[in-house]
Amino acid sequence: MTTPLYGVPVAQPGRRYAATADGAATEDVFTVEPWAVTEPVLRLDVLARTESVFALSNGHVGVRGNLEEGEPHALPGTYLNSVHEKRPLPYAEAGYGYPESGQTVVDVTNGKIIRLLVDDEPFDVRYGTLHRHERRLDLRAGTLARDVEWTSPADKTVKVTTTRLVSLTHRSVLAIAYEVEPVGAPARVVVQSELVANEDLPPAGDDPRVAAALNAPFDAVEHEVRGTWASLLHRTRASAIGVAAAMDHVVEVVGDDADGVEVAMTSQAQPDWARVTFTAALAPGQRLRVVKLVSYGWSSLRSTPALRDQVAAALTGARHTGWPGLLRDQREFLDDFWAGADVEIDGDPALQQAVRFALYGVLQAAVRAEERPIGAKGLTGTGYDGHTFWDTETFVLPMLAHIWPPAVADALRWRHATLPKARERARQLGLAGAAFPWRTITGEECSGYWPAGTAAFHINADVADAVIRYHDAVRDDDFDAGAGLELLVETARLWTSLGHIGRDGCFHVDGVTGPDEYSAVADDNVYTLLMAQRNLRSAAIAATNYRDGAAALGVDAAEIAGWRERADAVVLPFDADLGVHEQSRGFTRHEPWDFAASRGEHPLMLHHPYFELYRRQVCKQADLVLAMHLRGDAFTPQEKAANFAYYEAITVRDSSLSACTQAVLAAEVGCLDLAYDYACEAAFMDLHDLQHNTRDGLHIASLAGAWTALVSGFGGMRDHDGTLIFAPRLPPRITRMSFRIRHRGLYLHVTTDGARATYELVDDGRTIDVVHHGKTVTLHSGAPVTLPVPPLEVPPPAVHQPPGRAPRRR
């Protein structure tokens, strides 16, 4: 007979536990506190979701928040950035230019596992009595802590405490401090620390957002064990990537009369697993403490001995630093991060927690990626096969440019490294320049559905836009003259061959898909036109500023003039009858979607054929509205208000990328309550599992969007042409907001209560010009400037959403 866990049924002995769907999850899984995310009670019904929320990463190594003992689990997950396996992409009918193979992130060697036996009874939360179980993600310490008290079926009680970190300063290192202590009576404890490769994975579902499951993707190459140290080396079968994992341990007994307690140790290894076992007889007041250090390395080029030495060296460095040193380094790193990135909110403690969780989640995804991609799920799960999309350049990198700029340079250098593949793809498509993939891990196109993949050429302008924003925020001359210039030139060349100047003298880009994936293969998508225009103009400026570098790329005066001519010839489609811009030419003449008939059928793409969606007025996500955010300089305030109201009524937000953009524009046009609701939706996307798929990993772009909704929405921050513009306005629920950003080596602190805004330059002896609601202000270091917030110039428009798609009210 098993004991229920706080009213949650426990699986019967002998039956494998599978986490239930998270769709019915309530919003109170985590306690609300400003600097942590705490699960006070273990909830097996939302285990998959909490595994994602409690995932730790540094952009190179990522581990899901699985329990140390390994079971029960929903999705075991340990990931190395870009370690993947190839798989065929099947087509009912093949076509020219279709990608031949896909790429899927794989679960690498699991170093998290630490099993415990108490007098031969395995510690398993599904058996015995669980008196206490708390997990806490500390956003300032960068650790995941666990506190458990459990009584075995044989009536032996123990306390187990663990602290886990993925180091932000030691790129390859995962570390776990594990302590066990008997309660009330002596007990013999056995701690088994393991490395496990080729773990069994649960089957993938029918949702296309869920990664394709790959069973046993690795071939064993080498295994070794020496005392407390063990290592496993494997190689993927198709992609031929070598992966090495090694572990070492520091063991001691602490507490009452600890010196007299002996700890026995044994170790063994097989091709797919290695184990080091520690055994001790403990009395109450004595704790067996095991510090487990794990290092990872991978390469498709390096030899087995080189990989072996690489992980051994990383372990040596971690052991030299020691557990206290790892904790200290982690805290110091995060103190520096928060000093230039924190967002403070008065009036909504839950939103305060959510935005800090968002900042931390984006940092984890990017900080040590080091010229590798930032995936849509980071390294928190297998959703979207681990691919990176346009989300990175459009949502994540603009945020990082102002809170942790080095990560932006690394991400863009990864794009630059894939330029040969992008050029090859462009040639395959009959185009000049470079055509970056819609979804990828290594640079090859992995989307088998060309209307939503290949036709989404805006990804190329999105990459260029990230280059421009990095330049504006940092002024990194070496990057600008090298990788930045080449990225701008090759993406500009794409638009000269993809678009054309028509008989009307206007520059047209036909047959493309914008951000709204419910409107594919359209002519003159406004977002694409405006981003291409920005791309062309910036390439012309960069080529003029760096003439030698441009000449080495074959750029001449005629090509620069051609870019400028096309940029100047952009004219946006406009419906004069309705007084709004068309998302694409002819869009407002399409038949309206029957929103009432499809109420509750979301996402629509899982209930209706794309063909029906493509020819109706329905938007999966903000498209033209996103254009008004990123290219707000191209619209008047009156146009923004009219456009926002029109597209608000047909946007169903079947994408997690939509709410943050709608928040920004809602705030700009004065719909502050609506903006607040959308900001909350973006911020709580994963903490409240709003799309019911957090189990597959966090929504990294939506996390970045939470910051954007607050800083660009309520703070009104824009960075057109490198000038910081602010137009703060607060919704009634927020009484004060303060945020910090980095800009060109400076720290800027902005505070507003809705009636006034204060700007403070935190630097020594420098100045900067900013714009406050249209007024230019020069800031001097140490001299805050406070200015009034003026009333709106244009009255807020009346808006409504499709039936059943209004944002959740807070």
Tab-separated table of C-alpha atoms in Angstrom, residues 142-299:
chain	number	residue	atom	x	y	z
A	142	GLY	CA	22.183	30.403	-9.467
A	143	THR	CA	21.367	27.150	-7.685
A	144	LEU	CA	18.555	24.618	-7.441
A	145	ALA	CA	18.124	23.360	-3.885
A	146	ARG	CA	16.025	20.439	-2.676
A	147	ASP	CA	14.935	19.628	0.882
A	148	VAL	CA	13.284	16.260	1.579
A	149	GLU	CA	12.240	14.215	4.594
A	150	TRP	CA	11.140	10.683	3.786
A	151	THR	CA	10.278	7.487	5.637
A	152	SER	CA	10.917	4.232	3.834
A	153	PRO	CA	8.397	1.363	3.754
A	154	ALA	CA	10.653	-0.248	6.393
A	155	ASP	CA	10.031	2.783	8.669
A	156	LYS	CA	13.509	4.340	8.413
A	157	THR	CA	13.439	8.142	8.121
A	158	VAL	CA	16.093	10.273	6.451
A	159	LYS	CA	16.608	13.880	5.476
A	160	VAL	CA	18.035	14.524	2.031
A	161	THR	CA	19.269	17.938	0.932
A	162	THR	CA	20.791	18.715	-2.418
A	163	THR	CA	22.145	21.804	-4.129
A	164	ARG	CA	22.762	21.755	-7.858
A	165	LEU	CA	24.379	24.221	-10.205
A	166	VAL	CA	25.492	24.463	-13.793
A	167	SER	CA	28.432	26.802	-13.565
A	168	LEU	CA	28.286	30.161	-15.317
A	169	THR	CA	32.058	30.547	-14.945
A	170	HIS	CA	33.253	26.976	-15.586
A	171	ARG	CA	31.697	26.346	-18.989
A	172	SER	CA	31.700	22.530	-18.863
A	173	VAL	CA	30.823	21.874	-15.238
A	174	LEU	CA	27.737	20.544	-13.471
A	175	ALA	CA	28.070	20.206	-9.688
A	176	ILE	CA	25.807	18.680	-7.043
A	177	ALA	CA	26.203	18.714	-3.257
A	178	TYR	CA	24.234	15.761	-1.849
A	179	GLU	CA	23.672	15.162	1.869
A	180	VAL	CA	21.753	12.407	3.661
A	181	GLU	CA	21.094	12.167	7.391
A	182	PRO	CA	19.131	9.564	9.374
A	183	VAL	CA	16.343	10.804	11.647
A	184	GLY	CA	15.427	9.130	14.933
A	185	ALA	CA	17.479	5.951	14.487
A	186	PRO	CA	20.762	4.820	12.907
A	187	ALA	CA	20.689	3.749	9.286
A	188	ARG	CA	23.025	2.296	6.711
A	189	VAL	CA	22.976	4.482	3.618
A	190	VAL	CA	24.266	3.658	0.171
A	191	VAL	CA	24.771	6.495	-2.321
A	192	GLN	CA	25.236	5.514	-5.956
A	193	SER	CA	26.538	8.273	-8.227
A	194	GLU	CA	26.167	7.462	-11.906
A	195	LEU	CA	26.807	8.447	-15.493
A	196	VAL	CA	24.187	6.989	-17.832
A	197	ALA	CA	24.130	7.200	-21.626
A	198	ASN	CA	21.402	6.137	-24.080
A	199	GLU	CA	18.614	6.584	-21.529
A	200	ASP	CA	15.128	5.371	-22.374
A	201	LEU	CA	12.939	8.299	-23.449
A	202	PRO	CA	9.151	8.567	-23.352
A	203	PRO	CA	7.393	8.419	-26.735
A	204	ALA	CA	6.771	11.716	-28.514
A	205	GLY	CA	3.184	12.904	-28.935
A	206	ASP	CA	1.329	13.982	-32.053
A	207	ASP	CA	1.889	17.690	-31.437
A	208	PRO	CA	4.406	18.887	-34.068
A	209	ARG	CA	6.000	21.103	-31.439
A	210	VAL	CA	7.265	18.052	-29.614
A	211	ALA	CA	10.685	16.784	-30.617
A	212	ALA	CA	11.060	13.547	-32.493
A	213	ALA	CA	12.236	10.899	-30.039
A	214	LEU	CA	15.526	9.250	-30.908
A	215	ASN	CA	16.277	6.085	-29.048
A	216	ALA	CA	19.862	5.121	-28.195
A	217	PRO	CA	21.561	7.555	-30.601
A	218	PHE	CA	25.088	6.865	-29.337
A	219	ASP	CA	27.698	4.206	-29.998
A	220	ALA	CA	30.037	3.560	-27.079
A	221	VAL	CA	33.673	4.446	-27.717
A	222	GLU	CA	35.422	4.199	-24.365
A	223	HIS	CA	34.669	3.805	-20.665
A	224	GLU	CA	36.990	4.119	-17.710
A	225	VAL	CA	36.816	4.208	-13.909
A	226	ARG	CA	39.526	4.941	-11.327
A	227	GLY	CA	38.540	5.300	-7.682
A	228	THR	CA	36.066	8.173	-7.367
A	229	TRP	CA	36.621	9.183	-11.012
A	230	ALA	CA	34.840	7.750	-14.069
A	231	SER	CA	34.297	8.713	-17.698
A	232	LEU	CA	32.245	7.652	-20.718
A	233	LEU	CA	32.908	8.520	-24.365
A	234	HIS	CA	30.316	8.054	-27.096
A	235	ARG	CA	29.735	9.055	-30.700
A	236	THR	CA	26.455	9.738	-32.476
A	237	ARG	CA	25.746	7.309	-35.285
A	238	ALA	CA	24.773	9.585	-38.161
A	239	SER	CA	26.119	13.022	-37.242
A	240	ALA	CA	29.416	11.508	-35.948
A	241	ILE	CA	29.697	13.828	-32.949
A	242	GLY	CA	31.951	12.680	-30.132
A	243	VAL	CA	30.652	13.283	-26.593
A	244	ALA	CA	32.656	12.841	-23.403
A	245	ALA	CA	31.436	12.975	-19.820
A	246	ALA	CA	33.473	12.521	-16.666
A	247	MET	CA	32.694	12.676	-12.965
A	248	ASP	CA	34.655	12.921	-9.740
A	249	HIS	CA	33.613	13.157	-6.099
A	250	VAL	CA	34.576	14.681	-2.775
A	251	VAL	CA	33.151	12.651	0.120
A	252	GLU	CA	33.003	13.283	3.849
A	253	VAL	CA	30.915	12.588	6.935
A	254	VAL	CA	30.060	15.668	8.971
A	255	GLY	CA	28.254	16.181	12.268
A	256	ASP	CA	28.407	14.454	15.649
A	257	ASP	CA	31.453	12.152	16.104
A	258	ALA	CA	31.904	12.143	12.320
A	259	ASP	CA	35.589	11.321	12.479
A	260	GLY	CA	34.881	7.747	13.512
A	261	VAL	CA	32.564	6.959	10.581
A	262	GLU	CA	34.099	4.967	7.766
A	263	VAL	CA	32.926	5.342	4.184
A	264	ALA	CA	33.358	2.367	1.891
A	265	MET	CA	33.761	3.065	-1.826
A	266	THR	CA	33.439	0.877	-4.929
A	267	SER	CA	33.314	1.773	-8.608
A	268	GLN	CA	32.570	0.083	-11.909
A	269	ALA	CA	31.878	0.992	-15.529
A	270	GLN	CA	30.237	-0.470	-18.617
A	271	PRO	CA	29.925	1.018	-22.129
A	272	ASP	CA	26.720	2.957	-21.319
A	273	TRP	CA	27.072	3.559	-17.597
A	274	ALA	CA	29.538	4.156	-14.817
A	275	ARG	CA	28.889	4.047	-11.089
A	276	VAL	CA	30.733	5.095	-7.951
A	277	THR	CA	29.138	3.842	-4.725
A	278	PHE	CA	29.614	5.158	-1.202
A	279	THR	CA	28.374	3.277	1.873
A	280	ALA	CA	28.298	4.429	5.495
A	281	ALA	CA	26.529	3.536	8.746
A	282	LEU	CA	25.213	6.786	10.181
A	283	ALA	CA	23.714	7.792	13.487
A	284	PRO	CA	21.266	10.674	13.901
A	285	GLY	CA	23.222	13.931	13.738
A	286	GLN	CA	25.690	12.521	11.192
A	287	ARG	CA	25.488	13.397	7.494
A	288	LEU	CA	27.113	11.714	4.534
A	289	ARG	CA	28.087	14.498	2.165
A	290	VAL	CA	28.970	13.816	-1.474
A	291	VAL	CA	30.000	16.609	-3.797
A	292	LYS	CA	29.684	15.364	-7.356
A	293	LEU	CA	31.546	17.193	-10.110
A	294	VAL	CA	30.667	16.414	-13.728
A	295	SER	CA	32.290	17.804	-16.872
A	296	TYR	CA	31.207	17.577	-20.498
A	297	GLY	CA	32.846	18.045	-23.863
A	298	TRP	CA	31.961	17.369	-27.467
A	299	SER	CA	33.386	17.723	-30.930
